[in-house]
Backbone as XML, in Angstrom:
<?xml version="1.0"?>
<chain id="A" units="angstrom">
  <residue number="1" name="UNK">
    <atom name="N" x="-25.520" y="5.071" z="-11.539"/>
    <atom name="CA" x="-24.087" y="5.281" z="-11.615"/>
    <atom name="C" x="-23.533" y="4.527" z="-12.815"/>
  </residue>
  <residue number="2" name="UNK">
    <atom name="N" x="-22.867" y="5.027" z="-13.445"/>
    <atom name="CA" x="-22.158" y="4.600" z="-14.792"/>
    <atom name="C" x="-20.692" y="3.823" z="-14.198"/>
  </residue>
  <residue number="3" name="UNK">
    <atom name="N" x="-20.620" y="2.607" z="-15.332"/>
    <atom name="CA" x="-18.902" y="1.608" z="-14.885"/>
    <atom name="C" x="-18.154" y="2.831" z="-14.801"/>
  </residue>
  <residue number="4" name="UNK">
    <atom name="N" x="-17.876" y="3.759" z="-15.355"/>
    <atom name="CA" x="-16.499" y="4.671" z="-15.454"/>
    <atom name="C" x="-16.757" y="5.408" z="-13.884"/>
  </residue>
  <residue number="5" name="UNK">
    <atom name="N" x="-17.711" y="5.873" z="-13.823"/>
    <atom name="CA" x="-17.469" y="6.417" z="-12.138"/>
    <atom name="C" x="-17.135" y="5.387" z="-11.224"/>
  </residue>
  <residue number="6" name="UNK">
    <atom name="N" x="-17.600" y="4.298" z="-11.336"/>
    <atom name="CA" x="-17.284" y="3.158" z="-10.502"/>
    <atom name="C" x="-15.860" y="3.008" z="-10.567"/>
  </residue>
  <residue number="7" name="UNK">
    <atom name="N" x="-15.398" y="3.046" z="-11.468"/>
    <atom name="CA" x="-14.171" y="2.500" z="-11.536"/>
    <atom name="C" x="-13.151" y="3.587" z="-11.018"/>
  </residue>
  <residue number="8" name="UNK">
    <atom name="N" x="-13.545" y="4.940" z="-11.586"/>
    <atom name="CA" x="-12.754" y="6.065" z="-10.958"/>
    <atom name="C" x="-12.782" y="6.163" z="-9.609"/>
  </residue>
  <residue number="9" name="UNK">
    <atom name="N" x="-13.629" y="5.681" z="-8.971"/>
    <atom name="CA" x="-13.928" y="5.539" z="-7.432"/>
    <atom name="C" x="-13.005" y="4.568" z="-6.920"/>
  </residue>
  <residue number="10" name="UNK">
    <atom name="N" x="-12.874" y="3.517" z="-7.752"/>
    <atom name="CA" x="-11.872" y="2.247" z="-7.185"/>
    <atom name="C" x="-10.263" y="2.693" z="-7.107"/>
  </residue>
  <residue number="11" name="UNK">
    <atom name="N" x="-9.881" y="3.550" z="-8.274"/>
    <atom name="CA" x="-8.694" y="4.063" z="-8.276"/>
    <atom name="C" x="-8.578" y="5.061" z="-7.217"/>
  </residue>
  <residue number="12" name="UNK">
    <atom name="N" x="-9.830" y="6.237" z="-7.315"/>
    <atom name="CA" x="-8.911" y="6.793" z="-5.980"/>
    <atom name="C" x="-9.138" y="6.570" z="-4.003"/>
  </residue>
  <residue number="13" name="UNK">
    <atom name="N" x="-10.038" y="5.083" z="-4.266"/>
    <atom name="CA" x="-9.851" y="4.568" z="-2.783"/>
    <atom name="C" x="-8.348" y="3.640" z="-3.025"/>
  </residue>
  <residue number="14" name="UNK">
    <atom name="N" x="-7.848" y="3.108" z="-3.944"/>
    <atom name="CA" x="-6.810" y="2.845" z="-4.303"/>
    <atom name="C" x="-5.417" y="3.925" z="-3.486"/>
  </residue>
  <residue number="15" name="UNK">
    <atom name="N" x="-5.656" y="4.948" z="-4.091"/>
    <atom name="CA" x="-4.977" y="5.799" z="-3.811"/>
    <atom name="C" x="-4.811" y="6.148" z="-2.407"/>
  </residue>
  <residue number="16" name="UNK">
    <atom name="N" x="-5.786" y="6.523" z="-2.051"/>
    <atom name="CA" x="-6.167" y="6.578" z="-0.505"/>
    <atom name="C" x="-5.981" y="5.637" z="0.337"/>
  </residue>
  <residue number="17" name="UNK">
    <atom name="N" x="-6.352" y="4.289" z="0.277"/>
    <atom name="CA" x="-5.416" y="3.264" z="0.824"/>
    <atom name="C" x="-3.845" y="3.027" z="1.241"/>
  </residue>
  <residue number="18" name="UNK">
    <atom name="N" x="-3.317" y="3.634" z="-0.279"/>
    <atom name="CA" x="-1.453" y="3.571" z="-0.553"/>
    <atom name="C" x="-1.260" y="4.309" z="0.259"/>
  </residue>
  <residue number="19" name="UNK">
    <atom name="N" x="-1.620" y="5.926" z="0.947"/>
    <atom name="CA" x="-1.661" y="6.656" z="0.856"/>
    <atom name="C" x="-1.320" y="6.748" z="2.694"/>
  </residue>
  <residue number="20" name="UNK">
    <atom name="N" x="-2.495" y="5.738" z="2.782"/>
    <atom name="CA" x="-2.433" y="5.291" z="4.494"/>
    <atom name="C" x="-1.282" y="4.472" z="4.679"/>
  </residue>
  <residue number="21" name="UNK">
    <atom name="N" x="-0.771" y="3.531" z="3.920"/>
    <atom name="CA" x="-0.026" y="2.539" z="3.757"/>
    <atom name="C" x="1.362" y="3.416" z="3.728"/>
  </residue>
  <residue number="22" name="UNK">
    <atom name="N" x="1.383" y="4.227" z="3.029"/>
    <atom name="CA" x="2.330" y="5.157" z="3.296"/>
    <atom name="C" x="3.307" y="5.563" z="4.633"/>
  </residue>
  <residue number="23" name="UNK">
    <atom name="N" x="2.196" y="6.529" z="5.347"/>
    <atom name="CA" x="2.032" y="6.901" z="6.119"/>
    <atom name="C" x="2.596" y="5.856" z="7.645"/>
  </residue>
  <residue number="24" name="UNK">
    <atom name="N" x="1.744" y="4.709" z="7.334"/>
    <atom name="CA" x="2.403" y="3.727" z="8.276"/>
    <atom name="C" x="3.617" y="3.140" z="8.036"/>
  </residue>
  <residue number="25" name="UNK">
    <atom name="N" x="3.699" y="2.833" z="6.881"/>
    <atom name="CA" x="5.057" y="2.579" z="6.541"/>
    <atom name="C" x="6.725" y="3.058" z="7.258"/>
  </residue>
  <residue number="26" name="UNK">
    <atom name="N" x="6.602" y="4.766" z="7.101"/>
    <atom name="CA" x="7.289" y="5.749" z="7.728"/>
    <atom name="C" x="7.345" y="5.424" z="8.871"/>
  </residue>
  <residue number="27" name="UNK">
    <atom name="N" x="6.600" y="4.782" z="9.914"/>
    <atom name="CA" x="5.991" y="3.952" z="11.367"/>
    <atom name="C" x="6.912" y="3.081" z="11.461"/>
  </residue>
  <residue number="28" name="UNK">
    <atom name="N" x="7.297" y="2.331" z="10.303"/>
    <atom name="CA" x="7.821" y="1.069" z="10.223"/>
    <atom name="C" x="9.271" y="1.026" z="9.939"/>
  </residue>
  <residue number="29" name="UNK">
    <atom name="N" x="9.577" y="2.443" z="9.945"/>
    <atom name="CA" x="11.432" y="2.795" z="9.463"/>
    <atom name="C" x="12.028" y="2.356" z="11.007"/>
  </residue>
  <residue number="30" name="UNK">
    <atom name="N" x="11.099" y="2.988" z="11.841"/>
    <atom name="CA" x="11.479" y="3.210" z="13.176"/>
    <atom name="C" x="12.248" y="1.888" z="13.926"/>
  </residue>
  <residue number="31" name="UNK">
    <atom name="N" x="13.366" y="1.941" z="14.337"/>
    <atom name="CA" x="13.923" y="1.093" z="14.839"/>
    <atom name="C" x="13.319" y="-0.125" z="15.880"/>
  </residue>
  <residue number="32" name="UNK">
    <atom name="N" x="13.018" y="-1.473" z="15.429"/>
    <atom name="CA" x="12.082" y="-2.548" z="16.684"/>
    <atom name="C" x="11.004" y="-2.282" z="16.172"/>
  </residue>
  <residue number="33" name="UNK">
    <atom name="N" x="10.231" y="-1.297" z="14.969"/>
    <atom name="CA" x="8.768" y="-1.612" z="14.220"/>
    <atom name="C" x="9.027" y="-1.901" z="13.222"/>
  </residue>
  <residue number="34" name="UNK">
    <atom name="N" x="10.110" y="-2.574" z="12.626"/>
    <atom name="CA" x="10.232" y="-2.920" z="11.667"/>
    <atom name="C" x="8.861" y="-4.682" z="10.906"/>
  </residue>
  <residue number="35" name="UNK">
    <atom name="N" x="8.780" y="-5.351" z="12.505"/>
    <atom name="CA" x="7.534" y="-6.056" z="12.103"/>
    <atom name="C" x="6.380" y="-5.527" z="11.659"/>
  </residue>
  <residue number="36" name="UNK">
    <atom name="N" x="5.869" y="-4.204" z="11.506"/>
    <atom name="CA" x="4.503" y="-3.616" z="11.292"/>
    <atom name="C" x="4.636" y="-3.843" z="10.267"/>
  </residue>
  <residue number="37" name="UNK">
    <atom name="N" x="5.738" y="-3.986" z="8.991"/>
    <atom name="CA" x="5.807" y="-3.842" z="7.364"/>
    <atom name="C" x="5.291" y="-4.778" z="6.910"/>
  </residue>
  <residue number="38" name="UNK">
    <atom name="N" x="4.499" y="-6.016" z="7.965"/>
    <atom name="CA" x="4.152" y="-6.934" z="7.622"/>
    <atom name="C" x="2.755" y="-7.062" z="7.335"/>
  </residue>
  <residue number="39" name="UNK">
    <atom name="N" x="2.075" y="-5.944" z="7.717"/>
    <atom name="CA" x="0.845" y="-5.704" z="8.221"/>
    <atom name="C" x="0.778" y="-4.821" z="7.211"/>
  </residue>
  <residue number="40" name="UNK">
    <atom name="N" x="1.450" y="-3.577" z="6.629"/>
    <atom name="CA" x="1.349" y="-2.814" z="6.098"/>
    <atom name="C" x="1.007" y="-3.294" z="4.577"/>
  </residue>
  <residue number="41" name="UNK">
    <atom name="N" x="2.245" y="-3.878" z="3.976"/>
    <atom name="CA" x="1.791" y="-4.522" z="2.731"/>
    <atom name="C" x="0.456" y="-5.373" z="2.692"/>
  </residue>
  <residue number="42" name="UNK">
    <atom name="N" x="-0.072" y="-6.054" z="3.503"/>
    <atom name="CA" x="-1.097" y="-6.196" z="3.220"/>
    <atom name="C" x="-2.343" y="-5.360" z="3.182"/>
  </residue>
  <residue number="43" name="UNK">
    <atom name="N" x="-1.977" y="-4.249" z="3.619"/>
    <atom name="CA" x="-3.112" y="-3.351" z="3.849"/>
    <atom name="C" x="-2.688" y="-2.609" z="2.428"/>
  </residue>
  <residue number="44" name="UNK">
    <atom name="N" x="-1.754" y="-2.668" z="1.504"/>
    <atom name="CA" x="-1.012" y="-1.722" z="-0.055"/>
    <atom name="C" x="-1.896" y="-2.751" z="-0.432"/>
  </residue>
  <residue number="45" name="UNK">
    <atom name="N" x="-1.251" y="-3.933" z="-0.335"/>
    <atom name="CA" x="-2.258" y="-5.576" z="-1.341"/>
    <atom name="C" x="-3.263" y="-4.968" z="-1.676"/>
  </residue>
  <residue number="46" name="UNK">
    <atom name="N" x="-4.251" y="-4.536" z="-0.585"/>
    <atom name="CA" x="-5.410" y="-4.677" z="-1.053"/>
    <atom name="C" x="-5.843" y="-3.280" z="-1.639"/>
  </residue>
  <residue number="47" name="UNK">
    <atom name="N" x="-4.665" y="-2.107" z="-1.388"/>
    <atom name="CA" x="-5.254" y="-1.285" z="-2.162"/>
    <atom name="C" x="-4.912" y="-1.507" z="-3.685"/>
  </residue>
  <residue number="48" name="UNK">
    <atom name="N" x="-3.825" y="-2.028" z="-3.770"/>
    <atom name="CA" x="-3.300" y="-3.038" z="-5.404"/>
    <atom name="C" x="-4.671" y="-3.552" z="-5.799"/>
  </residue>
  <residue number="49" name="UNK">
    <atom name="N" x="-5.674" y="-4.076" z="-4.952"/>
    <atom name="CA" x="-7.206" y="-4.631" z="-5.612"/>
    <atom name="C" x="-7.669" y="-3.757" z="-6.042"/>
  </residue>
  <residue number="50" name="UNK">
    <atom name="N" x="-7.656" y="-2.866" z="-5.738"/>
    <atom name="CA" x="-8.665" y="-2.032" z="-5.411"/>
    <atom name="C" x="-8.077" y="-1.237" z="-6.672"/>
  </residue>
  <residue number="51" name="UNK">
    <atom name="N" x="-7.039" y="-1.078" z="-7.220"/>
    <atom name="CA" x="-7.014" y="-0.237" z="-8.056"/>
    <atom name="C" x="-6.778" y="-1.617" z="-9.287"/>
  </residue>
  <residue number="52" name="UNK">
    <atom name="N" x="-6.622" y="-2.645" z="-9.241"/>
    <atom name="CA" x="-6.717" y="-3.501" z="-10.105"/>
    <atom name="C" x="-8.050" y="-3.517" z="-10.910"/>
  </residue>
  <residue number="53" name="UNK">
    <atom name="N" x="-9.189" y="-3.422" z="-10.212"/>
    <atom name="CA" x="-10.390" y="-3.289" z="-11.215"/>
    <atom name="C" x="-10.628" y="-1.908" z="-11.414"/>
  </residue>
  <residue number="54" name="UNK">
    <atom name="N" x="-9.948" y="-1.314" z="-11.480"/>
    <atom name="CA" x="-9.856" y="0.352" z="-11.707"/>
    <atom name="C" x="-9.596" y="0.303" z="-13.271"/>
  </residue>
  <residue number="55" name="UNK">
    <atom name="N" x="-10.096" y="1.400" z="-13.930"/>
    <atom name="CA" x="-9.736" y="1.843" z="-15.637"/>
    <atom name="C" x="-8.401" y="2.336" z="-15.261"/>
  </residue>
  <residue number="56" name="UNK">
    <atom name="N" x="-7.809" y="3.314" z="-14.596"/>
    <atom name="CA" x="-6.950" y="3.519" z="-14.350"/>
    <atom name="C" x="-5.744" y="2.731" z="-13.149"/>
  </residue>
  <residue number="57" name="UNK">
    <atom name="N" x="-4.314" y="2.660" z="-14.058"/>
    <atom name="CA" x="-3.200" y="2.120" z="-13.089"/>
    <atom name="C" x="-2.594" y="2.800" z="-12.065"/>
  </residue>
  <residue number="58" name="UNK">
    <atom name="N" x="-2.732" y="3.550" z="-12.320"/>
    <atom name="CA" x="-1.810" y="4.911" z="-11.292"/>
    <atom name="C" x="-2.103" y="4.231" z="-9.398"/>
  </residue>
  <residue number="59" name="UNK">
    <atom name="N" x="-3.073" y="3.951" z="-8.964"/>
    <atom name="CA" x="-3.431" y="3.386" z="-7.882"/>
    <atom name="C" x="-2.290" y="2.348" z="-7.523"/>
  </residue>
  <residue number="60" name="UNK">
    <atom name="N" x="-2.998" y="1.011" z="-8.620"/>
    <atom name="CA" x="-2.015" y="-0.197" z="-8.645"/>
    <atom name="C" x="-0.674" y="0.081" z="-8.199"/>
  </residue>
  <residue number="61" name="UNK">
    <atom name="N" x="-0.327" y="1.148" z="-9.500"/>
    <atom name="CA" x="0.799" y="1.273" z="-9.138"/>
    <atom name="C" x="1.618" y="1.841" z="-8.179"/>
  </residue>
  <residue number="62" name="UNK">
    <atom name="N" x="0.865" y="3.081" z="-7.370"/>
    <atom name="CA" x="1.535" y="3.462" z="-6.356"/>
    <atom name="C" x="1.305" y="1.995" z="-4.671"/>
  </residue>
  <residue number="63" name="UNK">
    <atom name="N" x="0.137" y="1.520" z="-4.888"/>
    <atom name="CA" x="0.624" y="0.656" z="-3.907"/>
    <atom name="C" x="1.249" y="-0.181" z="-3.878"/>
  </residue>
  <residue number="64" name="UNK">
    <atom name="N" x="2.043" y="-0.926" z="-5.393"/>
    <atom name="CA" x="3.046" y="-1.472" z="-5.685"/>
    <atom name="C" x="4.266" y="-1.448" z="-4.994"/>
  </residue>
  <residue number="65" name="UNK">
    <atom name="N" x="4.774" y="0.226" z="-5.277"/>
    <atom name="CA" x="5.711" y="0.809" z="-4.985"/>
    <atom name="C" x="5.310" y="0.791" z="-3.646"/>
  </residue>
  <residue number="66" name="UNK">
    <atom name="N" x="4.294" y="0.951" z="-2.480"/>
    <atom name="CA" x="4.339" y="1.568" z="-0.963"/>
    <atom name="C" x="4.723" y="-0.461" z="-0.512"/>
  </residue>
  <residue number="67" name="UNK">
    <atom name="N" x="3.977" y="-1.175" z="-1.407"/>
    <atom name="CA" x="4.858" y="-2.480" z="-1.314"/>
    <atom name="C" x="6.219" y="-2.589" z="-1.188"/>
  </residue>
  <residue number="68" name="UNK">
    <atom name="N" x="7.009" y="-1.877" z="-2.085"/>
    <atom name="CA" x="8.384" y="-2.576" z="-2.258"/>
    <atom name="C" x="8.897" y="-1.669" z="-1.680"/>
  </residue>
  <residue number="69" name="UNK">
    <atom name="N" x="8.769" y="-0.787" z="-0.871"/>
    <atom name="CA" x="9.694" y="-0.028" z="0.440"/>
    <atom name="C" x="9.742" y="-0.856" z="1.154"/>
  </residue>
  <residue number="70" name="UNK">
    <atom name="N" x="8.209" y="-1.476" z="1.619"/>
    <atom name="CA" x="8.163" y="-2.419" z="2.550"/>
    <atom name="C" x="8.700" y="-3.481" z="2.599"/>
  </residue>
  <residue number="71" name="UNK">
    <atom name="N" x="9.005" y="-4.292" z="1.886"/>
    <atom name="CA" x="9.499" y="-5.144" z="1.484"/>
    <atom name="C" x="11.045" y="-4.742" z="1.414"/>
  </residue>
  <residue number="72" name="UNK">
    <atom name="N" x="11.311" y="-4.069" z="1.590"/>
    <atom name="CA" x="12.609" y="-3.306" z="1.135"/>
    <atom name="C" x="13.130" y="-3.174" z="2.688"/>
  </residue>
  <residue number="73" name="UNK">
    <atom name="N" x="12.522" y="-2.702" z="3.203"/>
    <atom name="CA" x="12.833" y="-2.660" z="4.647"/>
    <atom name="C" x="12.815" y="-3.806" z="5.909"/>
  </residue>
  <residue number="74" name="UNK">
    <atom name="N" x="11.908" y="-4.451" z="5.600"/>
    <atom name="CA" x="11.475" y="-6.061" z="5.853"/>
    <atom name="C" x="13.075" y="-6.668" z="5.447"/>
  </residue>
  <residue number="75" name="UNK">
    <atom name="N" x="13.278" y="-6.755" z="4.468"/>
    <atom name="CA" x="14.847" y="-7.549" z="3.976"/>
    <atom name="C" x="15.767" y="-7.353" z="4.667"/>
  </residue>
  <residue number="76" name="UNK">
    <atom name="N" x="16.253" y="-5.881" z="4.493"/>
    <atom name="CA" x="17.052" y="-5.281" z="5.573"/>
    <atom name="C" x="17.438" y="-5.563" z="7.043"/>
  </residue>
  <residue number="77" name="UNK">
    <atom name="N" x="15.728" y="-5.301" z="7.799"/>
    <atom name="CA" x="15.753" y="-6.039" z="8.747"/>
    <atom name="C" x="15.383" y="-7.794" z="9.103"/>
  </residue>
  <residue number="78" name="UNK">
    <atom name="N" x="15.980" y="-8.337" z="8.308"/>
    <atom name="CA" x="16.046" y="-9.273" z="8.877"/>
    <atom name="C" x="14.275" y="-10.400" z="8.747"/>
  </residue>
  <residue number="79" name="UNK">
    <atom name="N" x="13.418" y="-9.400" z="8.343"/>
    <atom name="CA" x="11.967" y="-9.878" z="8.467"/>
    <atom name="C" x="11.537" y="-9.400" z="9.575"/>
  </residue>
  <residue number="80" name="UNK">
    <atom name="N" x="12.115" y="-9.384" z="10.637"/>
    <atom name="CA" x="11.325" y="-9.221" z="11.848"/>
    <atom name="C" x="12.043" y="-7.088" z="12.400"/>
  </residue>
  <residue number="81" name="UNK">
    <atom name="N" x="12.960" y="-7.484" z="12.341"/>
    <atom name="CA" x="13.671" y="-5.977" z="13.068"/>
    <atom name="C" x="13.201" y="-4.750" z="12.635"/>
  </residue>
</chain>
């Protein structure tokens, strides 16, 4: 296996990670699950790794962003709500 497939592999488990992170996120709009967003970003974090040793940003960056909903919503409520 060649670095460039490796790395294309890292971006789109990257992706696929955000992707889940997503998904739960939407989980986490829900009124009283607002604590899951806590759980969630860490599960984006690590797809942020995961696309960090990636050739490509596009990963990084979408779990960035599935970060700062979360975080976005987390504020809102209070941290916990």
């Amino acid at each position: 296996m060649s670095y460039t497939y490796n790395t294309a592999m890292a971006n789109l488990l990257s992706i696929l990670i955000g992707l889940i992170a997503l998904v739960l996120a939407i989980i986490g709009f829900i009124p009283l699950l607002g604590w899951t967003n806590w759980f969630i970003i860490a599960l984006a974090g690590l797809g942020a790794l995961f696309g960090l040793i990636s050739s490509k940003s596009s990963g990084m960056k979408f779990c960035l962003i599935v970060m700062a909903i979360c975080a976005l919503r987390l504020w809102m409520g209070g941290g916990l709500i």
